PDB file of C-alpha atoms in Angstrom:
ATOM      1  CA  MET C 288     -60.803 109.050  45.241  1.00 48.00           C
ATOM      2  CA  GLU C 289     -57.205 110.148  44.767  1.00 48.00           C
ATOM      3  CA  SER C 290     -56.794 113.903  44.336  1.00 54.00           C
ATOM      4  CA  GLU C 291     -54.974 115.451  41.380  1.00 52.00           C
ATOM      5  CA  GLN C 292     -52.240 116.684  43.721  1.00 51.00           C
ATOM      6  CA  SER C 293     -51.769 113.177  45.149  1.00 49.00           C
ATOM      7  CA  LYS C 294     -51.555 111.738  41.644  1.00 48.00           C
ATOM      8  CA  GLY C 295     -48.955 114.328  40.718  1.00 48.00           C
ATOM      9  CA  ASP C 296     -46.892 113.571  43.820  1.00 45.00           C
ATOM     10  CA  ARG C 297     -47.070 109.829  43.153  1.00 43.00           C
ATOM     11  CA  ASN C 298     -46.036 110.264  39.512  1.00 44.00           C
ATOM     12  CA  ARG C 299     -43.059 112.379  40.515  1.00 38.00           C
ATOM     13  CA  GLN C 300     -41.993 109.783  43.074  1.00 39.00           C
ATOM     14  CA  ASN C 301     -42.332 106.994  40.515  1.00 38.00           C
ATOM     15  CA  ALA C 302     -40.265 108.964  38.017  1.00 38.00           C
ATOM     16  CA  LEU C 303     -37.464 109.360  40.540  1.00 35.00           C
ATOM     17  CA  ILE C 304     -37.556 105.651  41.349  1.00 39.00           C
ATOM     18  CA  VAL C 305     -37.501 104.651  37.677  1.00 44.00           C
ATOM     19  CA  ASP C 306     -34.640 107.019  36.907  1.00 56.00           C
ATOM     20  CA  ARG C 307     -32.790 106.290  40.173  1.00 56.00           C
ATOM     21  CA  GLY C 308     -32.865 109.927  41.170  1.00 56.00           C
ATOM     22  CA  LEU C 309     -31.493 111.271  37.885  1.00 59.00           C
ATOM     23  CA  ALA C 310     -34.484 113.525  37.244  1.00 47.00           C
ATOM     24  CA  LYS C 311     -33.752 115.726  40.259  1.00 47.00           C
ATOM     25  CA  SER C 312     -31.517 118.138  38.330  1.00 54.00           C
ATOM     26  CA  GLY C 313     -33.127 121.279  36.952  1.00 63.00           C
ATOM     27  CA  THR C 314     -30.702 121.470  34.034  1.00 81.00           C
ATOM     28  CA  LYS C 315     -32.243 120.409  30.732  1.00 90.00           C
ATOM     29  CA  VAL C 316     -30.703 119.728  27.320  1.00 93.00           C
ATOM     30  CA  HIS C 317     -32.945 118.918  24.349  1.00 92.00           C
ATOM     31  CA  GLY C 318     -35.786 119.283  26.846  1.00 92.00           C
ATOM     32  CA  VAL C 319     -34.632 116.569  29.264  1.00 92.00           C
ATOM     33  CA  ASN C 320     -32.216 115.952  32.098  1.00 94.00           C
ATOM     34  CA  PRO C 321     -28.841 115.290  30.356  1.00 95.00           C
ATOM     35  CA  ALA C 322     -28.413 111.873  31.995  1.00 93.00           C
ATOM     36  CA  LEU C 323     -31.680 110.788  30.364  1.00 94.00           C
ATOM     37  CA  LEU C 324     -30.181 111.303  26.901  1.00 95.00           C
ATOM     38  CA  ILE C 325     -28.922 107.751  27.323  1.00 96.00           C
ATOM     39  CA  GLU C 326     -31.804 105.328  26.914  1.00 94.00           C
ATOM     40  CA  LYS C 327     -33.266 103.689  30.014  1.00 95.00           C
ATOM     41  CA  ILE C 328     -32.131 100.119  29.388  1.00 96.00           C
ATOM     42  CA  LEU C 329     -28.538 101.236  28.815  1.00 96.00           C
ATOM     43  CA  ARG C 330     -28.676 103.468  31.903  1.00 96.00           C
ATOM     44  CA  GLU C 331     -29.793 100.453  33.914  1.00 97.00           C
ATOM     45  CA  ARG C 332     -26.892  98.368  32.599  1.00 97.00           C
ATOM     46  CA  ILE C 333     -24.459 101.166  33.435  1.00 98.00           C
ATOM     47  CA  GLN C 334     -25.760 101.595  36.966  1.00 97.00           C
ATOM     48  CA  ASP C 335     -25.702  97.841  37.557  1.00 97.00           C
ATOM     49  CA  ALA C 336     -22.039  97.583  36.525  1.00 97.00           C
ATOM     50  CA  HIS C 337     -19.379  96.909  39.167  1.00 97.00           C
ATOM     51  CA  TYR C 338     -17.176  99.493  37.454  1.00 98.00           C
ATOM     52  CA  TRP C 339     -19.866 102.109  38.027  1.00 98.00           C
ATOM     53  CA  HIS C 340     -20.368 101.257  41.699  1.00 96.00           C
ATOM     54  CA  LEU C 341     -16.731 100.763  42.610  1.00 96.00           C
ATOM     55  CA  ARG C 342     -15.133 103.580  40.637  1.00 97.00           C
ATOM     56  CA  ALA C 343     -16.849 105.619  37.930  1.00 98.00           C
ATOM     57  CA  SER C 344     -19.725 106.992  40.016  1.00 97.00           C
ATOM     58  CA  GLN C 345     -17.215 108.608  42.393  1.00 96.00           C
ATOM     59  CA  LEU C 346     -15.069 110.331  39.765  1.00 98.00           C
ATOM     60  CA  GLY C 347     -14.838 114.101  39.362  1.00 97.00           C
ATOM     61  CA  PHE C 348     -14.442 115.744  35.967  1.00 97.00           C
ATOM     62  CA  TYR C 349     -10.635 115.707  35.827  1.00 97.00           C
ATOM     63  CA  GLU C 350     -10.585 112.171  37.181  1.00 98.00           C
ATOM     64  CA  VAL C 351     -12.854 111.111  34.307  1.00 98.00           C
ATOM     65  CA  LEU C 352     -10.280 112.520  31.886  1.00 98.00           C
ATOM     66  CA  ASP C 353      -7.485 110.577  33.579  1.00 98.00           C
ATOM     67  CA  GLU C 354      -9.583 107.415  33.728  1.00 98.00           C
ATOM     68  CA  CYS C 355     -10.376 107.627  30.019  1.00 98.00           C
ATOM     69  CA  VAL C 356      -6.709 108.088  29.098  1.00 98.00           C
ATOM     70  CA  GLU C 357      -5.552 105.259  31.357  1.00 98.00           C
ATOM     71  CA  SER C 358      -8.350 102.691  31.050  1.00 97.00           C
ATOM     72  CA  VAL C 359     -10.410 103.075  27.872  1.00 98.00           C
ATOM     73  CA  VAL C 360      -9.127 100.897  25.036  1.00 98.00           C
ATOM     74  CA  VAL C 361     -12.343 100.368  23.088  1.00 98.00           C
ATOM     75  CA  VAL C 362     -15.353 102.488  22.082  1.00 98.00           C
ATOM     76  CA  GLY C 363     -18.855 101.108  22.523  1.00 97.00           C
ATOM     77  CA  THR C 364     -21.932 100.661  24.683  1.00 96.00           C
ATOM     78  CA  TYR C 365     -22.018  96.949  25.534  1.00 96.00           C
ATOM     79  CA  VAL C 366     -19.011  94.616  25.705  1.00 94.00           C
ATOM     80  CA  ASN C 367     -21.025  91.441  25.058  1.00 94.00           C
ATOM     81  CA  ALA C 368     -23.504  90.314  22.418  1.00 92.00           C
ATOM     82  CA  ALA C 369     -26.208  89.744  25.049  1.00 93.00           C
ATOM     83  CA  ARG C 370     -26.031  93.463  25.885  1.00 92.00           C
ATOM     84  CA  THR C 371     -25.853  92.936  29.618  1.00 94.00           C
ATOM     85  CA  LYS C 372     -22.421  94.422  30.375  1.00 96.00           C
ATOM     86  CA  ALA C 373     -21.750  98.121  29.836  1.00 97.00           C
ATOM     87  CA  CYS C 374     -18.476  99.210  28.261  1.00 97.00           C
ATOM     88  CA  LYS C 375     -16.162 101.498  30.262  1.00 98.00           C
ATOM     89  CA  PHE C 376     -16.467 104.075  27.480  1.00 98.00           C
ATOM     90  CA  VAL C 377     -20.214 104.534  27.900  1.00 98.00           C
ATOM     91  CA  VAL C 378     -19.974 104.372  31.698  1.00 98.00           C
ATOM     92  CA  LEU C 379     -17.614 107.366  31.661  1.00 99.00           C
ATOM     93  CA  LEU C 380     -19.855 109.128  29.150  1.00 98.00           C
ATOM     94  CA  PHE C 381     -22.778 108.669  31.524  1.00 98.00           C
ATOM     95  CA  ARG C 382     -20.722 110.106  34.363  1.00 98.00           C
ATOM     96  CA  LEU C 383     -19.958 113.191  32.247  1.00 97.00           C
ATOM     97  CA  LEU C 384     -23.669 113.688  31.623  1.00 96.00           C
ATOM     98  CA  GLN C 385     -24.256 113.891  35.373  1.00 95.00           C
ATOM     99  CA  PHE C 386     -22.053 116.963  35.773  1.00 94.00           C
ATOM    100  CA  GLU C 387     -23.200 120.513  35.177  1.00 91.00           C
ATOM    101  CA  VAL C 388     -23.131 121.296  31.446  1.00 92.00           C
ATOM    102  CA  LEU C 389     -19.476 121.670  30.475  1.00 95.00           C
ATOM    103  CA  PRO C 390     -18.226 124.912  28.858  1.00 95.00           C
ATOM    104  CA  GLU C 391     -18.242 124.642  25.069  1.00 96.00           C
ATOM    105  CA  ASP C 392     -14.650 125.836  24.707  1.00 97.00           C
ATOM    106  CA  VAL C 393     -13.445 123.060  27.027  1.00 98.00           C
ATOM    107  CA  VAL C 394     -15.392 120.416  25.115  1.00 98.00           C
ATOM    108  CA  GLU C 395     -14.207 121.818  21.782  1.00 98.00           C
ATOM    109  CA  TRP C 396     -10.561 121.529  22.825  1.00 98.00           C
ATOM    110  CA  LEU C 397     -11.082 117.985  24.089  1.00 98.00           C
ATOM    111  CA  VAL C 398     -12.686 117.079  20.752  1.00 98.00           C
ATOM    112  CA  ALA C 399     -10.437 118.896  18.305  1.00 96.00           C
ATOM    113  CA  GLY C 400      -7.349 119.880  20.298  1.00 95.00           C
ATOM    114  CA  GLU C 401      -3.970 118.266  19.792  1.00 94.00           C
ATOM    115  CA  HIS C 402      -3.719 116.616  23.208  1.00 96.00           C
ATOM    116  CA  GLY C 403      -2.769 113.259  21.688  1.00 95.00           C
ATOM    117  CA  PHE C 404      -5.359 111.029  23.379  1.00 98.00           C
ATOM    118  CA  LYS C 405      -7.597 109.492  20.718  1.00 98.00           C
ATOM    119  CA  TYR C 406     -10.129 107.804  23.008  1.00 99.00           C
ATOM    120  CA  LEU C 407     -10.511 111.042  24.939  1.00 98.00           C
ATOM    121  CA  SER C 408     -11.268 112.825  21.660  1.00 98.00           C
ATOM    122  CA  VAL C 409     -13.922 110.250  20.773  1.00 99.00           C
ATOM    123  CA  LEU C 410     -15.484 110.390  24.247  1.00 99.00           C
ATOM    124  CA  PHE C 411     -16.032 114.119  23.914  1.00 99.00           C
ATOM    125  CA  MET C 412     -17.135 113.833  20.299  1.00 99.00           C
ATOM    126  CA  VAL C 413     -20.013 111.690  21.524  1.00 98.00           C
ATOM    127  CA  TYR C 414     -20.593 114.017  24.492  1.00 98.00           C
ATOM    128  CA  ALA C 415     -20.856 117.029  22.159  1.00 98.00           C
ATOM    129  CA  ARG C 416     -23.183 115.138  19.813  1.00 98.00           C
ATOM    130  CA  LEU C 417     -25.522 114.368  22.697  1.00 98.00           C
ATOM    131  CA  MET C 418     -25.343 117.692  24.518  1.00 97.00           C
ATOM    132  CA  TRP C 419     -24.858 120.539  22.066  1.00 97.00           C
ATOM    133  CA  GLU C 420     -27.928 122.255  20.704  1.00 95.00           C
ATOM    134  CA  ASP C 421     -25.979 124.679  18.485  1.00 95.00           C
ATOM    135  CA  GLN C 422     -26.167 122.679  15.261  1.00 95.00           C
ATOM    136  CA  ALA C 423     -23.689 124.759  13.248  1.00 96.00           C
ATOM    137  CA  LYS C 424     -21.099 124.603  16.033  1.00 96.00           C
ATOM    138  CA  LEU C 425     -21.567 120.861  16.302  1.00 97.00           C
ATOM    139  CA  TRP C 426     -21.003 120.332  12.581  1.00 96.00           C
ATOM    140  CA  THR C 427     -17.910 122.548  12.630  1.00 96.00           C
ATOM    141  CA  VAL C 428     -16.270 120.895  15.634  1.00 97.00           C
ATOM    142  CA  LEU C 429     -16.965 117.294  14.612  1.00 98.00           C
ATOM    143  CA  GLU C 430     -15.847 117.979  11.046  1.00 97.00           C
ATOM    144  CA  ALA C 431     -12.463 118.950  12.469  1.00 95.00           C
ATOM    145  CA  ARG C 432     -11.948 115.210  13.053  1.00 97.00           C
ATOM    146  CA  LEU C 433     -12.844 114.104   9.522  1.00 96.00           C
ATOM    147  CA  ASP C 434      -9.150 114.112   8.632  1.00 95.00           C
ATOM    148  CA  ASP C 435      -8.121 112.197  11.763  1.00 97.00           C
ATOM    149  CA  PHE C 436      -7.080 108.721  10.635  1.00 97.00           C
ATOM    150  CA  ARG C 437      -5.848 107.353  13.950  1.00 98.00           C
ATOM    151  CA  ARG C 438      -6.976 103.789  14.525  1.00 98.00           C
ATOM    152  CA  ILE C 439      -9.242 102.867  17.406  1.00 98.00           C
ATOM    153  CA  ARG C 440     -11.126  99.767  18.457  1.00 98.00           C
ATOM    154  CA  VAL C 441     -14.919  99.636  18.479  1.00 98.00           C
ATOM    155  CA  VAL C 442     -17.015  96.916  20.127  1.00 97.00           C
ATOM    156  CA  GLU C 443     -20.433  96.205  18.641  1.00 93.00           C
ATOM    157  CA  ASN C 444     -22.635  93.122  19.049  1.00 90.00           C
ATOM    158  CA  GLY C 445     -19.898  91.536  21.127  1.00 91.00           C
ATOM    159  CA  ALA C 446     -17.266  91.782  18.389  1.00 95.00           C
ATOM    160  CA  VAL C 447     -14.312  94.164  18.308  1.00 97.00           C
ATOM    161  CA  ARG C 448     -13.360  95.822  15.028  1.00 97.00           C
ATOM    162  CA  LEU C 449     -10.815  98.395  13.978  1.00 98.00           C
ATOM    163  CA  ALA C 450     -12.008 101.828  12.894  1.00 98.00           C
ATOM    164  CA  HIS C 451     -10.605 105.324  12.513  1.00 98.00           C
ATOM    165  CA  VAL C 452     -11.493 108.509  14.350  1.00 98.00           C
ATOM    166  CA  ASP C 453     -12.765 110.102  11.129  1.00 98.00           C
ATOM    167  CA  GLU C 454     -15.277 107.253  10.746  1.00 98.00           C
ATOM    168  CA  ILE C 455     -16.637 107.994  14.211  1.00 98.00           C
ATOM    169  CA  ALA C 456     -16.996 111.688  13.356  1.00 98.00           C
ATOM    170  CA  ASP C 457     -18.791 110.846  10.113  1.00 97.00           C
ATOM    171  CA  SER C 458     -21.113 108.395  11.869  1.00 97.00           C
ATOM    172  CA  LEU C 459     -22.030 110.939  14.536  1.00 98.00           C
ATOM    173  CA  LEU C 460     -22.887 113.499  11.858  1.00 97.00           C
ATOM    174  CA  GLU C 461     -24.752 111.225   9.461  1.00 96.00           C
ATOM    175  CA  GLU C 462     -26.403 108.483  11.526  1.00 96.00           C
ATOM    176  CA  ALA C 463     -29.328 108.452  13.954  1.00 94.00           C
ATOM    177  CA  LYS C 464     -27.590 105.939  16.225  1.00 95.00           C
ATOM    178  CA  PHE C 465     -24.054 105.392  17.465  1.00 93.00           C
ATOM    179  CA  VAL C 466     -23.220 101.813  18.514  1.00 88.00           C
ATOM    180  CA  ASP C 467     -26.765 101.129  19.716  1.00 85.00           C
ATOM    181  CA  MET C 468     -27.160 104.556  21.333  1.00 92.00           C
ATOM    182  CA  ALA C 469     -29.872 106.856  19.971  1.00 94.00           C
ATOM    183  CA  LEU C 470     -28.693 110.366  19.106  1.00 96.00           C
ATOM    184  CA  PRO C 471     -30.646 113.645  19.191  1.00 96.00           C
ATOM    185  CA  ARG C 472     -31.908 114.880  15.840  1.00 95.00           C
ATOM    186  CA  LEU C 473     -29.285 116.791  13.838  1.00 95.00           C
ATOM    187  CA  VAL C 474     -30.175 119.282  11.098  1.00 94.00           C
ATOM    188  CA  ASN C 475     -28.700 118.368   7.706  1.00 94.00           C
ATOM    189  CA  ARG C 476     -25.621 120.314   6.712  1.00 93.00           C
ATOM    190  CA  TRP C 477     -27.142 121.597   3.477  1.00 92.00           C
ATOM    191  CA  VAL C 478     -30.037 123.137   5.442  1.00 93.00           C
ATOM    192  CA  LEU C 479     -27.592 125.088   7.612  1.00 92.00           C
ATOM    193  CA  GLU C 480     -25.716 126.177   4.484  1.00 91.00           C
ATOM    194  CA  GLU C 481     -28.939 127.481   2.922  1.00 89.00           C
ATOM    195  CA  GLN C 482     -29.722 129.347   6.144  1.00 88.00           C
ATOM    196  CA  GLY C 483     -26.321 131.013   5.933  1.00 86.00           C
ATOM    197  CA  VAL C 484     -25.126 129.765   9.328  1.00 84.00           C
ATOM    198  CA  LEU C 485     -22.588 127.325   7.892  1.00 88.00           C
ATOM    199  CA  GLU C 486     -20.210 127.734   4.980  1.00 87.00           C
ATOM    200  CA  GLU C 487     -19.886 125.063   2.324  1.00 86.00           C
ATOM    201  CA  ARG C 488     -17.205 122.605   3.323  1.00 79.00           C
ATOM    202  CA  GLU C 489     -14.345 121.739   0.998  1.00 69.00           C
ATOM    203  CA  SER C 490     -12.692 118.379   1.456  1.00 63.00           C
ATOM    204  CA  ALA C 491      -9.075 118.025   2.502  1.00 57.00           C
ATOM    205  CA  LEU C 492      -8.371 116.462  -0.914  1.00 56.00           C
ATOM    206  CA  VAL C 493      -9.584 119.610  -2.664  1.00 55.00           C
ATOM    207  CA  ASP C 494      -7.364 121.770  -0.458  1.00 58.00           C
ATOM    208  CA  GLU C 495      -4.368 119.543  -1.149  1.00 60.00           C
ATOM    209  CA  PHE C 496      -5.042 119.578  -4.903  1.00 58.00           C
ATOM    210  CA  GLU C 497      -5.246 123.382  -4.929  1.00 61.00           C
ATOM    211  CA  ARG C 498      -1.955 123.659  -3.035  1.00 64.00           C
ATOM    212  CA  GLU C 499      -0.238 121.312  -5.467  1.00 65.00           C
ATOM    213  CA  LEU C 500      -1.652 123.301  -8.378  1.00 65.00           C
ATOM    214  CA  GLU C 501      -0.347 126.557  -6.908  1.00 67.00           C
ATOM    215  CA  ASP C 502       3.081 124.992  -6.338  1.00 66.00           C
ATOM    216  CA  ALA C 503       3.183 123.735  -9.926  1.00 67.00           C
ATOM    217  CA  GLU C 504       2.318 127.168 -11.302  1.00 68.00           C
ATOM    218  CA  SER C 505       4.833 129.047  -9.153  1.00 63.00           C
TER     219      SER C 505
END
């Protein structure tokens, strides 16, 4: 009869085989290895991709930034309706998840900073949504892009459509999935407001109206 220790060893070995070694890291986010925040079938598609083997898997952090700026022209998970080919966007996201957890101030600047690279902003918006456990900080940083109307391309079910960065931010805050990718649970904004950890948000239209009213009265 197999001993409990032998069973444990076998289970650990099987886990490493299933996850292709990803479970070796001791770092955990939302209770799991960060790379496992992407669902297994999508991970398999990413790791089967030529782009992953030939380039992305070898990139360092700064090289991922350069690669995103130079090569990413569409946001998505799969480039085809059959969901067999991973998009460059999600391949680079997966590579980011393999690094040590990135400093929040670096991620915040890449999300909300005025660096001028819209696909880089979106890449780190999704990264923050997956990785950050500070719910109030996540709401605050992603909401900074709700007035960003730059156009981007999104591929979903094999079809490419036009969208805007603010739509991506809104989707990440309000939806449970982002282009077929499951997202960690996010506490509703009103709950954080009631807890006193987040102030009530006023829309940009309200701010603009108040400024116009002040100008008219002056």
